[in-house]
Amino acid sequence: MKLKAVFFDMDGVLFNSMPYHAEAWHQVMKQYGMNLSREEAYMHEGRTGAGTINIVSLRDRGYEATPAEIEEIYAEKSRLFNLNPPAEPMPGALDLLQQVKADGLMRVIVTGSGQRSLLDRLNHHFPDMFTRELMVTAFDVKLGKPNPEPYLMALQKAGVAPDEAIVIENAPLGVRASVAAGIFTVAVNTGPLPESALLDEGANILFPSMQALADEWRMFVDTLIR
Ligand code: CA
């Protein structure tokens, strides 16, 4: 393998934002008479808001939400999420990024998030690690994870082949998208799901945390490119 680029998912990989997302999803669905447990929210992580709402609506109510209702529910979910303080960087994330940069590897963001201030936030916590050109966000994709589209787009933006990149993902559907794009997939289990939820989607290797990946990066990457 000729490693040239590392693709980073954002929520649950670089920022510890998933507990806030899971709680906001749980609360908003309750407001609308549906039941989405916090753990199930982690299983849907990476899906578009509309995708998650419709899966739960079909199951709990027997019909899909209208576009207007989806917009309303998603706006309320975002409002609840934004009541929280800004999510902290994931422990170990900066450590890992510094090693990746020192190795001369490209860093690419691949996220379903559509926050306008994303790059400012990334630059604040991880200075000189990311550029606007090497980001795939909600504004770039049509389908989103678990479709391979975001990762295929990342390959294109970075100008690398699937065997020249690795993906770092924390969510089962993110792993599915990366595996479908043909990219070596590193799972970090930063949430409450069992390891099997990530391994069953085809993750090539699993670390229990971002700090564990940072600690073992040298050995891992030397094994990978040997
Ligand atoms: Ca994630």
Coordinates of C-alpha atoms and ligand atoms in Angstrom, one line a residue:
M1 CA 0.0 0.0 0.0
K2 CA 1.3 3.5 -0.9
L3 CA -0.4 5.6 1.7
K4 CA -0.9 9.2 0.7
A5 CA -4.1 10.4 2.5
V6 CA -6.1 9.9 5.6
F7 CA -9.8 10.6 5.4
F8 CA -11.3 11.8 8.7
D9 CA -15.0 11.6 9.6
M10 CA -15.8 14.4 12.0
D11 CA -18.6 13.7 14.6
G12 CA -17.4 11.0 17.0
V13 CA -13.9 11.0 15.5
L14 CA -12.6 14.6 15.8
F15 CA -15.2 16.0 18.1
N16 CA -17.1 14.3 21.0
S17 CA -20.4 15.5 19.7
M18 CA -22.3 12.3 19.4
P19 CA -23.8 12.2 22.9
Y20 CA -25.5 15.6 22.1
H21 CA -26.7 14.4 18.7
A22 CA -28.1 11.1 20.2
E23 CA -29.9 13.0 23.0
A24 CA -31.4 15.6 20.6
W25 CA -32.6 12.9 18.3
H26 CA -34.2 11.0 21.2
Q27 CA -36.0 14.1 22.5
V28 CA -37.2 15.5 19.2
M29 CA -38.7 12.1 18.2
K30 CA -40.5 11.9 21.5
Q31 CA -42.0 15.4 20.9
Y32 CA -43.4 14.1 17.6
G33 CA -44.8 10.9 19.2
M34 CA -42.1 8.6 17.9
N35 CA -39.5 6.5 19.7
L36 CA -35.8 6.6 18.8
S37 CA -33.6 5.4 21.6
R38 CA -30.2 7.1 22.2
E39 CA -28.4 3.8 21.2
E40 CA -30.5 3.5 18.0
A41 CA -29.5 7.1 17.2
Y42 CA -25.9 5.9 17.1
M43 CA -26.9 3.1 14.6
H44 CA -28.3 5.8 12.3
E45 CA -25.2 8.1 12.6
G46 CA -24.1 9.3 9.3
R47 CA -27.5 9.1 7.6
T48 CA -29.1 12.3 6.4
G49 CA -31.7 13.8 8.8
A50 CA -34.5 13.0 6.3
G51 CA -33.3 9.4 6.1
T52 CA -33.4 8.9 9.8
I53 CA -36.8 10.6 10.3
N54 CA -38.4 8.5 7.6
I55 CA -37.1 5.2 8.8
V56 CA -38.5 5.9 12.3
S57 CA -41.8 7.5 10.9
L58 CA -42.5 4.4 8.8
R59 CA -41.8 2.1 11.7
D60 CA -43.7 3.9 14.4
R61 CA -46.5 5.6 12.4
G62 CA -46.7 3.5 9.2
Y63 CA -46.1 6.4 6.9
E64 CA -43.3 8.7 5.8
A65 CA -43.0 12.3 7.0
T66 CA -43.9 15.1 4.5
P67 CA -41.0 17.3 3.3
A68 CA -42.5 20.1 5.5
E69 CA -42.6 17.9 8.6
I70 CA -39.0 16.7 7.9
E71 CA -37.9 20.2 7.8
E72 CA -39.7 21.1 11.0
I73 CA -38.4 18.0 12.9
Y74 CA -34.9 18.5 11.7
A75 CA -34.9 22.2 12.6
E76 CA -36.1 21.3 16.1
K77 CA -33.4 18.6 16.4
S78 CA -30.8 21.2 15.4
R79 CA -32.2 23.7 18.0
L80 CA -32.0 21.1 20.8
F81 CA -28.5 20.1 19.7
N82 CA -27.4 23.8 19.7
L83 CA -28.5 24.3 23.3
N84 CA -25.4 22.3 24.3
P85 CA -22.0 23.9 24.6
P86 CA -19.7 23.4 21.6
A87 CA -18.5 19.8 21.6
E88 CA -15.0 19.2 22.8
P89 CA -12.2 17.8 20.5
M90 CA -11.9 14.0 21.0
P91 CA -9.0 13.1 23.2
G92 CA -6.2 11.9 21.1
A93 CA -7.4 13.5 17.9
L94 CA -4.8 16.3 17.8
D95 CA -2.1 13.9 18.7
L96 CA -3.0 11.7 15.8
L97 CA -3.3 14.6 13.4
Q98 CA 0.1 15.8 14.3
Q99 CA 1.6 12.4 13.5
V100 CA -0.3 12.1 10.2
K101 CA 0.9 15.5 9.2
A102 CA 4.5 14.7 10.2
D103 CA 4.3 11.6 8.0
G104 CA 3.5 13.9 5.0
L105 CA 0.0 12.5 4.5
M106 CA -2.9 14.6 3.2
R107 CA -5.8 15.2 5.7
V108 CA -9.3 15.1 4.3
I109 CA -12.6 15.8 6.1
V110 CA -15.5 13.6 5.1
T111 CA -18.7 14.6 7.0
G112 CA -22.4 14.7 6.6
S113 CA -22.4 17.8 8.7
G114 CA -23.5 21.0 7.1
Q115 CA -22.5 23.6 9.6
R116 CA -21.3 26.8 7.9
S117 CA -18.6 27.5 10.5
L118 CA -17.1 24.0 10.2
L119 CA -13.7 25.0 8.8
D120 CA -13.3 27.8 11.4
R121 CA -14.0 25.3 14.2
L122 CA -11.6 22.8 12.8
N123 CA -8.9 25.5 12.4
H124 CA -9.5 26.7 15.9
H125 CA -9.0 23.2 17.5
F126 CA -6.6 21.7 14.9
P127 CA -4.6 24.6 13.5
D128 CA -3.0 24.1 10.0
M129 CA -4.5 20.6 9.6
F130 CA -7.3 21.1 7.1
T131 CA -8.1 23.2 4.0
R132 CA -11.4 24.1 2.3
E133 CA -10.3 22.2 -0.8
L134 CA -9.9 18.9 1.0
M135 CA -13.3 18.7 2.6
V136 CA -16.5 16.8 1.7
T137 CA -19.5 18.1 3.6
A138 CA -23.3 18.0 3.4
F139 CA -23.1 20.8 0.8
D140 CA -21.1 18.5 -1.6
V141 CA -23.1 15.3 -1.6
K142 CA -26.5 14.2 -2.8
L143 CA -26.9 10.8 -1.2
G144 CA -24.6 10.8 1.9
K145 CA -23.5 7.8 4.0
P146 CA -24.1 4.8 3.9
N147 CA -23.8 5.4 0.1
P148 CA -20.1 5.4 -0.9
E149 CA -20.6 8.8 -2.6
P150 CA -18.9 11.0 0.1
Y151 CA -15.7 8.8 0.1
L152 CA -15.6 8.5 -3.7
M153 CA -15.8 12.3 -3.8
A154 CA -12.9 12.5 -1.2
L155 CA -10.7 10.2 -3.4
Q156 CA -11.5 12.5 -6.3
K157 CA -10.7 15.7 -4.4
A158 CA -7.5 14.3 -3.0
G159 CA -6.5 12.8 -6.4
V160 CA -5.7 9.4 -4.9
A161 CA -6.7 5.8 -5.6
P162 CA -8.6 3.7 -3.0
D163 CA -5.4 1.8 -2.1
E164 CA -3.6 5.1 -1.4
A165 CA -6.0 6.2 1.4
I166 CA -7.4 5.1 4.7
V167 CA -10.6 6.1 6.4
I168 CA -11.1 6.8 10.1
E169 CA -14.8 6.2 11.1
N170 CA -16.8 5.7 14.3
A171 CA -20.2 4.8 12.9
P172 CA -21.5 1.5 11.4
L173 CA -23.0 3.3 8.4
G174 CA -19.8 5.3 7.9
V175 CA -17.8 2.1 7.8
R176 CA -20.3 0.7 5.3
A177 CA -19.8 3.7 3.0
S178 CA -16.0 3.6 3.2
V179 CA -15.9 -0.2 2.6
A180 CA -18.2 0.2 -0.4
A181 CA -15.7 2.8 -1.7
G182 CA -13.0 0.2 -1.5
I183 CA -10.9 2.0 1.1
F184 CA -9.0 0.5 4.0
T185 CA -11.3 1.3 7.0
V186 CA -10.1 2.0 10.5
A187 CA -13.0 1.9 13.0
V188 CA -12.7 3.8 16.3
N189 CA -15.4 2.7 18.8
T190 CA -16.0 6.0 20.6
G191 CA -19.6 5.4 21.3
P192 CA -21.8 2.9 23.2
L193 CA -22.2 0.3 20.4
P194 CA -20.7 -3.2 20.6
E195 CA -17.5 -3.7 18.5
S196 CA -19.5 -6.1 16.3
A197 CA -21.6 -3.2 15.0
L198 CA -18.5 -1.8 13.3
L199 CA -16.7 -5.1 12.5
D200 CA -19.8 -6.6 10.9
E201 CA -19.9 -3.7 8.4
G202 CA -16.4 -4.7 7.2
A203 CA -14.0 -2.5 9.2
N204 CA -10.4 -3.7 8.6
I205 CA -9.2 -2.9 12.1
L206 CA -10.7 -1.5 15.3
F207 CA -9.3 0.7 18.0
P208 CA -11.2 1.4 21.2
S209 CA -10.6 5.1 21.1
M210 CA -8.9 7.9 19.2
Q211 CA -6.2 8.0 21.9
A212 CA -5.5 4.3 21.3
L213 CA -5.1 4.9 17.6
A214 CA -2.8 7.8 18.2
D215 CA -0.7 5.8 20.6
E216 CA -0.4 2.9 18.1
W217 CA -0.2 5.0 15.0
R218 CA 3.5 4.4 14.3
M219 CA 3.3 0.6 14.6
F220 CA 0.0 0.5 12.7
V221 CA 1.1 2.6 9.7
D222 CA 4.5 0.8 9.4
T223 CA 2.7 -2.5 9.2
L224 CA 0.2 -1.1 6.6
I225 CA 2.8 0.2 4.2
R226 CA 5.4 -2.5 4.7
Ligands
CA1 CA -19.2 10.0 12.9

